[in-house]
Coordinates of C-alpha atoms and ligand atoms in Angstrom, one line a residue:
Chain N
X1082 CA 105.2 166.5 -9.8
X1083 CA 106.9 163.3 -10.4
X1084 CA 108.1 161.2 -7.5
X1085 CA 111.3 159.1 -7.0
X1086 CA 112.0 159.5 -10.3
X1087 CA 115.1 157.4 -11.1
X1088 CA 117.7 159.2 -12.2
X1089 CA 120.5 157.2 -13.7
X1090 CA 123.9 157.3 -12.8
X1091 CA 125.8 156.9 -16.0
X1092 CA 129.9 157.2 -16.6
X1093 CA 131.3 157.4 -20.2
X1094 CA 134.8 157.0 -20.9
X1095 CA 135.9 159.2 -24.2
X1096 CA 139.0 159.0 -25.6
X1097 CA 140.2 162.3 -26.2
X1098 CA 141.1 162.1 -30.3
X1099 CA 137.2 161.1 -31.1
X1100 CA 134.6 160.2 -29.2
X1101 CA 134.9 163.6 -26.7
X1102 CA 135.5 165.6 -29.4
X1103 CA 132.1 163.9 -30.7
X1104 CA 130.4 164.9 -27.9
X1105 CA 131.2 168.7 -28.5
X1106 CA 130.4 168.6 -31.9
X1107 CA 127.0 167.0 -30.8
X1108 CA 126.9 169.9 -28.3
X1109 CA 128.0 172.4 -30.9
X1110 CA 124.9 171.0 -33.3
X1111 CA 122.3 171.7 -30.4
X1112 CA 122.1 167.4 -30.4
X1113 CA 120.8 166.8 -26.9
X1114 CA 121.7 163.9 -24.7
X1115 CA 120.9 163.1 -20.9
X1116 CA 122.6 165.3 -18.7
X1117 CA 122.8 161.6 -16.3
X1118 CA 126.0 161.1 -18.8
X1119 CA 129.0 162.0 -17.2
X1120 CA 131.8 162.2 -19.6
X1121 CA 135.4 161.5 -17.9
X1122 CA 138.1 162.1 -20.8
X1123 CA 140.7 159.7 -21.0
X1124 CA 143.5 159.9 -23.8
X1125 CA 142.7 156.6 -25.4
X1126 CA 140.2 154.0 -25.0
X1127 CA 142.8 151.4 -23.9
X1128 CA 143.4 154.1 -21.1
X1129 CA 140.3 152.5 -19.4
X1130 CA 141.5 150.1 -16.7
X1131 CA 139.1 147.2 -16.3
X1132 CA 139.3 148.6 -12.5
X1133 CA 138.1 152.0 -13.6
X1134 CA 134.6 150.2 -14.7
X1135 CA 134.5 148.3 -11.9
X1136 CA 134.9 151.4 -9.1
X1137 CA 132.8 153.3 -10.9
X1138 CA 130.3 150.3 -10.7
X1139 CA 131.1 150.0 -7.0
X1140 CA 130.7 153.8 -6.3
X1141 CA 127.4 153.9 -7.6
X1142 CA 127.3 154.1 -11.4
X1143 CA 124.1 152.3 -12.9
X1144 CA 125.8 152.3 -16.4
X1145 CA 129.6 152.8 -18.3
X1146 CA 129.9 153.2 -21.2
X1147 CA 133.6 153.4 -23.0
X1148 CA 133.7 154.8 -26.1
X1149 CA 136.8 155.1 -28.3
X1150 CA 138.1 155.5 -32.1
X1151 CA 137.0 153.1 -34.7
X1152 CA 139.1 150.0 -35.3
X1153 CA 141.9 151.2 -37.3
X1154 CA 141.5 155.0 -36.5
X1155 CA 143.6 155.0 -33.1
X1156 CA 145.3 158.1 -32.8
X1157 CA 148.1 155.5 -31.2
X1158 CA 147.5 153.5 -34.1
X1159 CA 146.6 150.1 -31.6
X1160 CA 145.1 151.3 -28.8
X1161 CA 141.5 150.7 -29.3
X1162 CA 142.6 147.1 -30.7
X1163 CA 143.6 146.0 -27.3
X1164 CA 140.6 148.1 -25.5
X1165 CA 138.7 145.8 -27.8
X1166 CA 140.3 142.7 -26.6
X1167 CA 139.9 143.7 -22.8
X1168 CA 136.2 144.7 -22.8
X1169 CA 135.1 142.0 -24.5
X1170 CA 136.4 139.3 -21.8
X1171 CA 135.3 142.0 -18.6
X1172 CA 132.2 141.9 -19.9
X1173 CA 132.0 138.2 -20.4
X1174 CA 132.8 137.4 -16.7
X1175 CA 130.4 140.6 -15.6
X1176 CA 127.7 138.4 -17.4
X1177 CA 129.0 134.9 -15.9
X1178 CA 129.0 136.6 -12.5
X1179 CA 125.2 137.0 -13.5
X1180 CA 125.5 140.8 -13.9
X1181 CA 123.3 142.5 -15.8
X1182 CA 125.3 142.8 -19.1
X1183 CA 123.4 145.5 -20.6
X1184 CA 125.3 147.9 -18.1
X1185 CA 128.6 148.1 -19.8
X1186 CA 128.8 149.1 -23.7
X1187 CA 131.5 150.0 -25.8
X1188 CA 131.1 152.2 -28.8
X1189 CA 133.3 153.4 -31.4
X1190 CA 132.9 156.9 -32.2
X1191 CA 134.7 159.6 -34.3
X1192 CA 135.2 162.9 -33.8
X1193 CA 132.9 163.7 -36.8
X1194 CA 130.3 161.8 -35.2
X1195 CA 128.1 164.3 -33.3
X1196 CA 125.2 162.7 -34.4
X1197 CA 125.9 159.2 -33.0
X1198 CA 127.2 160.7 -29.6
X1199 CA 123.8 161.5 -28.9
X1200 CA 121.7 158.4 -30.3
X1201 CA 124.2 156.2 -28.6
X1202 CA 124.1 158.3 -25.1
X1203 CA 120.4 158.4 -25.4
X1204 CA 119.7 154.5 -26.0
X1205 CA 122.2 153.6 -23.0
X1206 CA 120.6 155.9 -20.7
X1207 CA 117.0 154.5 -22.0
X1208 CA 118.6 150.9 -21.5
X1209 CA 120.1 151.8 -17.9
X1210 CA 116.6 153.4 -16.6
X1211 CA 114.3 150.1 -18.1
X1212 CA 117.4 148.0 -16.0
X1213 CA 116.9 150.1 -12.6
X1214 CA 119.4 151.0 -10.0
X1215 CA 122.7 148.9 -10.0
X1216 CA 122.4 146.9 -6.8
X1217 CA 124.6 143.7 -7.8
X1218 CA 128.0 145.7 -8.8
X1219 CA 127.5 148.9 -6.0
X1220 CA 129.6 148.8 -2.4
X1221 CA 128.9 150.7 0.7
X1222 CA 132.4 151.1 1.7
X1223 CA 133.2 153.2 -1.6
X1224 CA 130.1 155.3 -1.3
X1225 CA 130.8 158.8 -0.2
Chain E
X231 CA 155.9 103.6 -14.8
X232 CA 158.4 104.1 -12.2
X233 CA 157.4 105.0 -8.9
X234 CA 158.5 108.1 -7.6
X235 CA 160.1 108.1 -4.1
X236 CA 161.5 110.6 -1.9
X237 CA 164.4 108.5 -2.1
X238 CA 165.0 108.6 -5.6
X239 CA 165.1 112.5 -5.4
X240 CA 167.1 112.6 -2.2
X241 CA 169.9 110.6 -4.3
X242 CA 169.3 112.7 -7.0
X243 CA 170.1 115.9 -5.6
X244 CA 173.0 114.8 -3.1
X245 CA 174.5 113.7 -6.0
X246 CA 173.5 117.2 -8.1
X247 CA 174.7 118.7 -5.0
X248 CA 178.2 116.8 -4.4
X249 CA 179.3 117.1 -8.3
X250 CA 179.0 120.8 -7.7
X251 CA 175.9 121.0 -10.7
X252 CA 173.9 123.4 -7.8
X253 CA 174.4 125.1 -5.0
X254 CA 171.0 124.4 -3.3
X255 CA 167.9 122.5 -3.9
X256 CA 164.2 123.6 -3.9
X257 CA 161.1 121.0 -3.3
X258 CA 159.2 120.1 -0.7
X259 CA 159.4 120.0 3.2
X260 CA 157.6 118.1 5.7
X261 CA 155.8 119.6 8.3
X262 CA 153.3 119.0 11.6
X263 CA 151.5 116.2 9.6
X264 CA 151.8 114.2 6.7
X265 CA 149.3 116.5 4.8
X266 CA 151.0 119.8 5.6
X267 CA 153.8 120.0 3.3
X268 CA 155.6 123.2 2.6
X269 CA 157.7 124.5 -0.5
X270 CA 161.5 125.2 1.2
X271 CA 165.1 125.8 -0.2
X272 CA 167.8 123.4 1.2
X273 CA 171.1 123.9 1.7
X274 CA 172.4 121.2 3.6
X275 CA 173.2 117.5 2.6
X276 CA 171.6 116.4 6.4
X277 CA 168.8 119.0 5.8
X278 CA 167.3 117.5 3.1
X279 CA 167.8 113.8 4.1
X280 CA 165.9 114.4 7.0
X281 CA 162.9 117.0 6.0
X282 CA 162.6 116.3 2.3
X283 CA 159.7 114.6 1.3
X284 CA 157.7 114.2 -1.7
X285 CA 154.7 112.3 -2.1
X286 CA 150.8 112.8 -2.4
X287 CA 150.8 116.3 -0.6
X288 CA 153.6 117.9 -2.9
X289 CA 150.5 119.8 -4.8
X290 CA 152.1 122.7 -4.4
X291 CA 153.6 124.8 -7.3
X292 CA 156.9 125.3 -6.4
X293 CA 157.9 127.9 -9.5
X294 CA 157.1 131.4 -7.9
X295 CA 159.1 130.6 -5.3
X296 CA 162.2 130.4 -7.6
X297 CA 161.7 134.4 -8.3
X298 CA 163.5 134.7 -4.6
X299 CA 165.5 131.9 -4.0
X300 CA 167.2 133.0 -7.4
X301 CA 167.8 136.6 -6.2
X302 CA 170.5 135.9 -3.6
X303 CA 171.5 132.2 -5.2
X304 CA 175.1 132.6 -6.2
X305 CA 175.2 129.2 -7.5
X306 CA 172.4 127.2 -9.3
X307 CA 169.9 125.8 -7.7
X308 CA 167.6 122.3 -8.6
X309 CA 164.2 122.5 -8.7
X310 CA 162.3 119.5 -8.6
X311 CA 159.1 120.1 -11.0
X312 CA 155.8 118.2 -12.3
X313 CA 154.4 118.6 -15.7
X314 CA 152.3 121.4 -14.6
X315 CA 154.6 123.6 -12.4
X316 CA 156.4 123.9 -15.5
X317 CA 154.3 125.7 -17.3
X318 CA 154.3 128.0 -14.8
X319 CA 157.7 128.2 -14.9
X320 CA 157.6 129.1 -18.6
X321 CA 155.3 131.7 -18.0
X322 CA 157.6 133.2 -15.1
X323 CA 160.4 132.9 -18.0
X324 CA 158.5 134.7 -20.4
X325 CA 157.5 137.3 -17.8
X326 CA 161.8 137.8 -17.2
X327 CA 160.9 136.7 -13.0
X328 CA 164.3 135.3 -13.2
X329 CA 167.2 134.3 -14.5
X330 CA 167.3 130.8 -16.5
X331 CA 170.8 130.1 -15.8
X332 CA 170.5 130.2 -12.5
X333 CA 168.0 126.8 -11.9
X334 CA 168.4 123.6 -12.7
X335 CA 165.3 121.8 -13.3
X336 CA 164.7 118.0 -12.5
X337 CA 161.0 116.7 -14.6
X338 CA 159.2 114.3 -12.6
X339 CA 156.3 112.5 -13.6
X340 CA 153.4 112.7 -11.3
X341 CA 150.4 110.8 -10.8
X342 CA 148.0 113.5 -9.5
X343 CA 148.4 114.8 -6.0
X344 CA 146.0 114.3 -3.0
X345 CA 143.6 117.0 -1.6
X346 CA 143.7 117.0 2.5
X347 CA 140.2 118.0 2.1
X348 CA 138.6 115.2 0.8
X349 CA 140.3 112.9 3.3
X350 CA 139.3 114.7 5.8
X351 CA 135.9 114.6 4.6
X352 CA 135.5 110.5 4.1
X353 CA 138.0 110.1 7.0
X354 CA 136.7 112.8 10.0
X355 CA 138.8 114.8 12.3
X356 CA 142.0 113.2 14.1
X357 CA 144.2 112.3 11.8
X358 CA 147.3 110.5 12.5
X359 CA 148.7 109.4 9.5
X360 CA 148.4 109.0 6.2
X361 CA 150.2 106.4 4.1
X362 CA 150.8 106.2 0.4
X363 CA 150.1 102.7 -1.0
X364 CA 149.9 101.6 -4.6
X365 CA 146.4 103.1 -5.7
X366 CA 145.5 105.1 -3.0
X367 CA 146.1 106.0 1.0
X368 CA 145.9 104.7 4.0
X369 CA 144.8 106.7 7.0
X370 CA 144.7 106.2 10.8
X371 CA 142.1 107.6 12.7
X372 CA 141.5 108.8 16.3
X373 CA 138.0 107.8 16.1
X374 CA 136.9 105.7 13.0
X375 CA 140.1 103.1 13.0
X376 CA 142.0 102.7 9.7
X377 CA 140.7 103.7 6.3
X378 CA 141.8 103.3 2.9
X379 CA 141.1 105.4 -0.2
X380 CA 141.1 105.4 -3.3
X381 CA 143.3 107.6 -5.1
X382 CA 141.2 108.9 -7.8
X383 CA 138.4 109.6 -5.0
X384 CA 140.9 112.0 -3.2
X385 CA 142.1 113.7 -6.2
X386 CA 142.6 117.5 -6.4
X387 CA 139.9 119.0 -8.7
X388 CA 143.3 119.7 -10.9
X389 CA 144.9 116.5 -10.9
X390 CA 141.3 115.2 -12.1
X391 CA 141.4 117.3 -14.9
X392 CA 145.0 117.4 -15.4
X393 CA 145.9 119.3 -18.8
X394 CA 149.0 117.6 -19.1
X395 CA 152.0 115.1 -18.1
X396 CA 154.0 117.0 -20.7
X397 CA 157.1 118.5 -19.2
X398 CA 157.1 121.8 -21.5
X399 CA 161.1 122.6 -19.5
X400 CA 163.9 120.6 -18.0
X401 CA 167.3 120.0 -17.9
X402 CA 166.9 116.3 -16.8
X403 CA 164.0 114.1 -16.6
X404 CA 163.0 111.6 -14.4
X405 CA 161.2 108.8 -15.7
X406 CA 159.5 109.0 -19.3
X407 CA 157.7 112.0 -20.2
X408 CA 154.2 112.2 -20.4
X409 CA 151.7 113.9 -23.2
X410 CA 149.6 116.5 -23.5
X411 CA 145.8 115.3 -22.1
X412 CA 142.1 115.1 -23.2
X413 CA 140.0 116.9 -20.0
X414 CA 136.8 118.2 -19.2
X415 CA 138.2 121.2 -17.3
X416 CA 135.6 123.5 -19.2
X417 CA 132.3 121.1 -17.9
X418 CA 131.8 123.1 -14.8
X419 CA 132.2 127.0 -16.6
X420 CA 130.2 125.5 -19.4
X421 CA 127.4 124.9 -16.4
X422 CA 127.4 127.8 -15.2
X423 CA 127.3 129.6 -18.7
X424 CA 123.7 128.1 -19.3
X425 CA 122.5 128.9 -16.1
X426 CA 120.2 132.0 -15.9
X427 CA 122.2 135.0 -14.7
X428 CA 119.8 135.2 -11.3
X429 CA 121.2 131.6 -10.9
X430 CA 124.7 132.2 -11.3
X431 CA 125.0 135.4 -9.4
X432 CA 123.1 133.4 -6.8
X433 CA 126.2 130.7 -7.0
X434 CA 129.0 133.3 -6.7
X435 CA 126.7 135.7 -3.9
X436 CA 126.9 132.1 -2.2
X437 CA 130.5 131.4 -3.2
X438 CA 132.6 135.1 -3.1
X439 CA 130.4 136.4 0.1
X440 CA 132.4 133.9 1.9
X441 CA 135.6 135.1 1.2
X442 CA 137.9 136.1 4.1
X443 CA 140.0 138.4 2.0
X444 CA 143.1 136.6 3.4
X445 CA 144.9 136.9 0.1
X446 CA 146.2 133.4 0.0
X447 CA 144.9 132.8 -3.5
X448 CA 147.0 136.1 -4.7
X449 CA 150.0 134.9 -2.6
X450 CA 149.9 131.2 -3.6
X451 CA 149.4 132.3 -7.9
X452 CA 152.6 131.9 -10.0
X453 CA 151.0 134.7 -12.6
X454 CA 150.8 137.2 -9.9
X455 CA 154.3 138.4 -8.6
X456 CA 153.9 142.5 -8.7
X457 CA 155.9 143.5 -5.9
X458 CA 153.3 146.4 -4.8
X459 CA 149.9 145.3 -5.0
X460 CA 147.0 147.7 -5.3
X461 CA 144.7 145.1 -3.0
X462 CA 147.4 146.2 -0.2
X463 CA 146.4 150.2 -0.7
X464 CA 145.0 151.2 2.5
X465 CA 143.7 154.2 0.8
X466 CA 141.3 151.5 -2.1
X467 CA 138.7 150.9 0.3
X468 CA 138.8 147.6 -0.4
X469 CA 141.9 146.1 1.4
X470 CA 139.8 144.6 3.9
X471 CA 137.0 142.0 3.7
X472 CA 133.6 143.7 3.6
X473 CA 131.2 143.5 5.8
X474 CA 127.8 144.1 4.2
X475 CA 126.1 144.7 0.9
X476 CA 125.9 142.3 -2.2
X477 CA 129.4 143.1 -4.0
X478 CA 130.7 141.7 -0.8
X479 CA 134.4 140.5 -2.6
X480 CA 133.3 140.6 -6.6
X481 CA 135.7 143.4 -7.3
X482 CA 138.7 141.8 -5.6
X483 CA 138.3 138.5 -7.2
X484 CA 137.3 140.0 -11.1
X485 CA 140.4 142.2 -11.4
X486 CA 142.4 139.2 -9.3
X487 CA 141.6 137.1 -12.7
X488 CA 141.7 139.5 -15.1
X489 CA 145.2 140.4 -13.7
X490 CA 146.1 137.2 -15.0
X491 CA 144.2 136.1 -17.8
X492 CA 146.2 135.3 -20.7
X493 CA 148.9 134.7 -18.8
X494 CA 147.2 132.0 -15.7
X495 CA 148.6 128.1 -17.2
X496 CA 145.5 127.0 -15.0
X497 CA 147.6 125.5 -12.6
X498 CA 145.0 125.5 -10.1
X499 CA 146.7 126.6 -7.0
X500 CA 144.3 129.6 -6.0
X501 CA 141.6 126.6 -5.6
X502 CA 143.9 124.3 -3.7
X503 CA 144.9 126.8 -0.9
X504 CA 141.5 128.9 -0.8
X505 CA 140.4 128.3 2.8
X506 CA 137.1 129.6 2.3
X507 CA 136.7 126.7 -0.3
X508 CA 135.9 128.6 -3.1
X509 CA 136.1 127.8 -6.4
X510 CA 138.2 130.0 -8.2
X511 CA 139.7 128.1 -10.9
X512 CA 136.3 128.9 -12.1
X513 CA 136.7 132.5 -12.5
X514 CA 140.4 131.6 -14.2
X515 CA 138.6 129.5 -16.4
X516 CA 136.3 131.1 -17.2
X517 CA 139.1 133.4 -19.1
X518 CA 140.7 130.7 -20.5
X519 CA 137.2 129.4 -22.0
X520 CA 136.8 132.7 -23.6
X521 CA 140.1 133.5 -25.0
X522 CA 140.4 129.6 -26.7
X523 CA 137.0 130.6 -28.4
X524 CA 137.4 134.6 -29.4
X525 CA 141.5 134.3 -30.3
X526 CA 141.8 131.0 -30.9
X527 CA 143.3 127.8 -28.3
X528 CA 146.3 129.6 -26.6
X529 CA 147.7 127.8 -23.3
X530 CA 150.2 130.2 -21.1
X531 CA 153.3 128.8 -20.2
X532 CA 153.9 126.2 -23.0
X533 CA 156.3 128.4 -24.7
X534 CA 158.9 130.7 -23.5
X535 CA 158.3 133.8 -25.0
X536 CA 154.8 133.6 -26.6
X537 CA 152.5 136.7 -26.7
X538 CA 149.6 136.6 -24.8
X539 CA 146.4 137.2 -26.1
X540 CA 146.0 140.4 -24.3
X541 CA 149.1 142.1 -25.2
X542 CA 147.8 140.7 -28.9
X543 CA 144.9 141.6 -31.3
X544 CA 144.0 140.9 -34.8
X545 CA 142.1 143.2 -36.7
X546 CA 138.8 141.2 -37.0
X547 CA 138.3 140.6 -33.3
X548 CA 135.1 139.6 -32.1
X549 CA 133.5 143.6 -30.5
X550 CA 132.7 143.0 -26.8
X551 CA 129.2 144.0 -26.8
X552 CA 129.0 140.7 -29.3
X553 CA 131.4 138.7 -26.9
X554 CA 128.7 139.1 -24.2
X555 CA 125.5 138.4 -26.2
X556 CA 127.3 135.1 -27.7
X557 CA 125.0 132.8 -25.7
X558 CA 121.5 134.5 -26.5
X559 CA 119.6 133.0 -28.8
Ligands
SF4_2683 S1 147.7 118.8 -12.4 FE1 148.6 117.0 -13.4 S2 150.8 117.4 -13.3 FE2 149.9 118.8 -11.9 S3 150.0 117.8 -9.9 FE3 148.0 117.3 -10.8 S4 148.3 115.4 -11.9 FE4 150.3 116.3 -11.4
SF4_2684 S1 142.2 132.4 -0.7 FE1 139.9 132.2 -0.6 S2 139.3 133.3 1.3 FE2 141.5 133.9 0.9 S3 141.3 135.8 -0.4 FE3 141.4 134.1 -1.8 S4 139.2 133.5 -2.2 FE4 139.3 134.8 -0.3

């Protein structure tokens, strides 16, 4: 039997017009991924509030991962352009706060993209149990 | 250049003020002490003669304020602003905080603005006064007699760096205008970037964990002027200072600059009134830094009405998961 195993805490946004629909065609193909992923469905990428990372961060997630349409394929035509924009200066200032930036990914994923879904889910689950527990970015007054 | 007195703005504004050009006048009052000055509206012609001042403690940014003096101001009111309050009060114009028509702004040229802080430091507790000379201050001590400073020794960390002399909006200026200026207000992120990331969340575990959560930084910054804020929402969790554990205040200060990156003119007033002493323009500029490199040099607040690079995006934008692995080699 296998003692303290860690078990990763692990919140992926998917926007509803791709990525989520790319993790039921990954479940529909039998692909497997961790079940430490847990999908919240948010109806665009640019949905994702730097805040929502950061409580989920402070409430005990070890990983987030957003995931959205390609560049160009937003079903709100600019969405994911902004997303884009926002994500990449969060996780800039995560990483000058000296947080581990492997914790926070963003992927662009169609709905036709079972396959990926998985890989990606599976690598940033790998990646989140080689960094450990979040310590730096958790707070005991939001923990439940 | 010419001096600027608080004689030459008295006149200035009783004479604004008589001709009927405003109603009112906003700038700076004196208080307890020579160091604690205080942003006010006058009203009165005896008012102003007697309790306005400006001088080396007039740091602060007196732009936000305008959002509600104008509210109620049925005639205009003159403002009294240094190169960089007004590109704060561009960015409050391009945010629609308030009305143009109702302020009439007066450019002054300034020569950099005096931190209490470091007097207090060279010249110890009891303070009695503090006077202005031609390169620096003079200060009388309880305890260690008279001193006299140097002015660029007592600098604010923003008026050492100062981006600019440049008055980017006025009606009337005093004085000749000044330019745009070289700086090195990037050094210190720059520092911090090639430190190891145990080191620099070491530095802001030593900086942020002594935050007080008074909220001064938010209530002092010209970018933020929501009306609700969610830092008040009994219900976050997190509208109190923690008490334990290592994210102590990160969350409250990373969404405080995200909040306003894009739109923050680096202004530096978060830093000046931080009690705590914490470095925030750091955090601000830290943005800054990032959005000149990824979209290109963009400063908020010198144009009314430009789009800031987060309500912006070009199609070949850098992907973040690239943004954050810049610096590994
Ligand atoms: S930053 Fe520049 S313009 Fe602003 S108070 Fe300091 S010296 Fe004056
Ligand atoms: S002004 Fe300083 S102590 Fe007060 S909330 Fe801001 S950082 Fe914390």
């Amino acid at each position: 039997m296998q003692v303290n195993e860690f078990k990763p805490k692990i919140v992926a946004f998917c926007c509803n017009w791709c990525s989520y629909a790319g993790a039921d065609l990954a479940g529909s193909n039998r692909l497997s991924y961790p079940a430490d992923v847990k999908i919240i469905r948010v109806p665009c990428s640019c949905r994702v509030n730097p805040m929502f990372i950061l409580r989920a961060f402070q409430r005990g997630a070890d990983g987030v991962i957003i995931c959205g349409c390609h560049p160009g394929d937003c079903h709100y035509t600019s969405g994911n352009y902004y997303t884009r924009r926002r994500m990449a200066l969060l996780f800039s200032m995560l990483d000058y706060l000296g947080i581990e930036k492997d914790r926070m990914r963003l992927e662009w994923v169609s709905a036709a993209e079972g396959a990926k879904f998985a890989t990606t889910m599976n690598e940033f689950t790998e990646k989140i149990i080689s960094l450990g527990e979040n310590k730096r970015l958790e707070d005991l007054r939001c923990k439940k | 250049m010419q001096k600027i007195t608080r004689e030459i703005l008295i006149d200035k504004a009783a004479f604004l003020l008589s001709t009927g050009v405003v109603g009112s006048v906003f700038g700076w009052r004196a208080g307890e002490f020579d160091y604690d000055v205080t942003p006010a509206l006058f009203t009165d012609k005896t008012d102003l003669k007697n309790n306005f001042v400006f001088g080396d403690f007039c740091g602060a940014n007196v732009s936000k304020y305008l959002i509600k003096a104008t509210k109620n101001a049925e005639e205009k009111i003159l403002v009294f602003l240094k190169p960089c309050d007004t590109y704060s009060f561009n960015q409050l114009l391009t945010e629609h905080r308030f009305n143009r028509e109702k302020v009439y702004v007066v450019g002054i040229p300034c020569e950099g603005m005096a931190d209490v802080r470091k007097i207090k430091e060279k010249a110890g507790e009891g303070i009695l006064k503090i006077s202005s000379t031609e390169d620096g201050v003079i200060v009388d001590t309880l305890y260690n007699g008279t001193i006299s400073l140097k002015k660029e020794d007592i600098l604010l960390e923003r008026c050492k760096n100062c981006k600019s002399k440049k008055h980017v909006a006025y009606d009337e200026l005093i004085g000749e205008d000044g330019t745009v200026l070289e700086n090195d207000r990037f050094d210190e992120v720059a520092a911090l970037e090639a430190m190891s990331p145990e080191e620099r969340f070491n530095f802001w575990q030593n900086e942020l964990s002594r935050c007080i959560r008074c909220n001064a930084c938010r209530d002092v910054c010209p970018a933020c002027t929501c009306e609700k804020c969610v830092f008040d929402n009994p219900e976050s969790g997190v509208e109190n200072k923690a008490a334990y554990n290592s994210f102590e205040e990160k969350m409250f200060h990373i969404i405080r600059a995200f909040h306003v990156a894009g739109r923050c003119t680096d202004c530096g007033e978060c830093s000046r009134v931080c009690p705590q002493h914490i470095p925030l323009h750091l955090l601000n500029r830290k943005f800054i830094k990032d959005i000149n490199q990824f979209y290109g040099e963009y400063q908020a607040g010198e144009e009314v009405g430009s789009r800031a690079p987060l309500v912006n995006y070009t199609k070949e934008d850098i992907e973040p998961n690239d943004a954050v692995n810049k610096g590994d080699k």
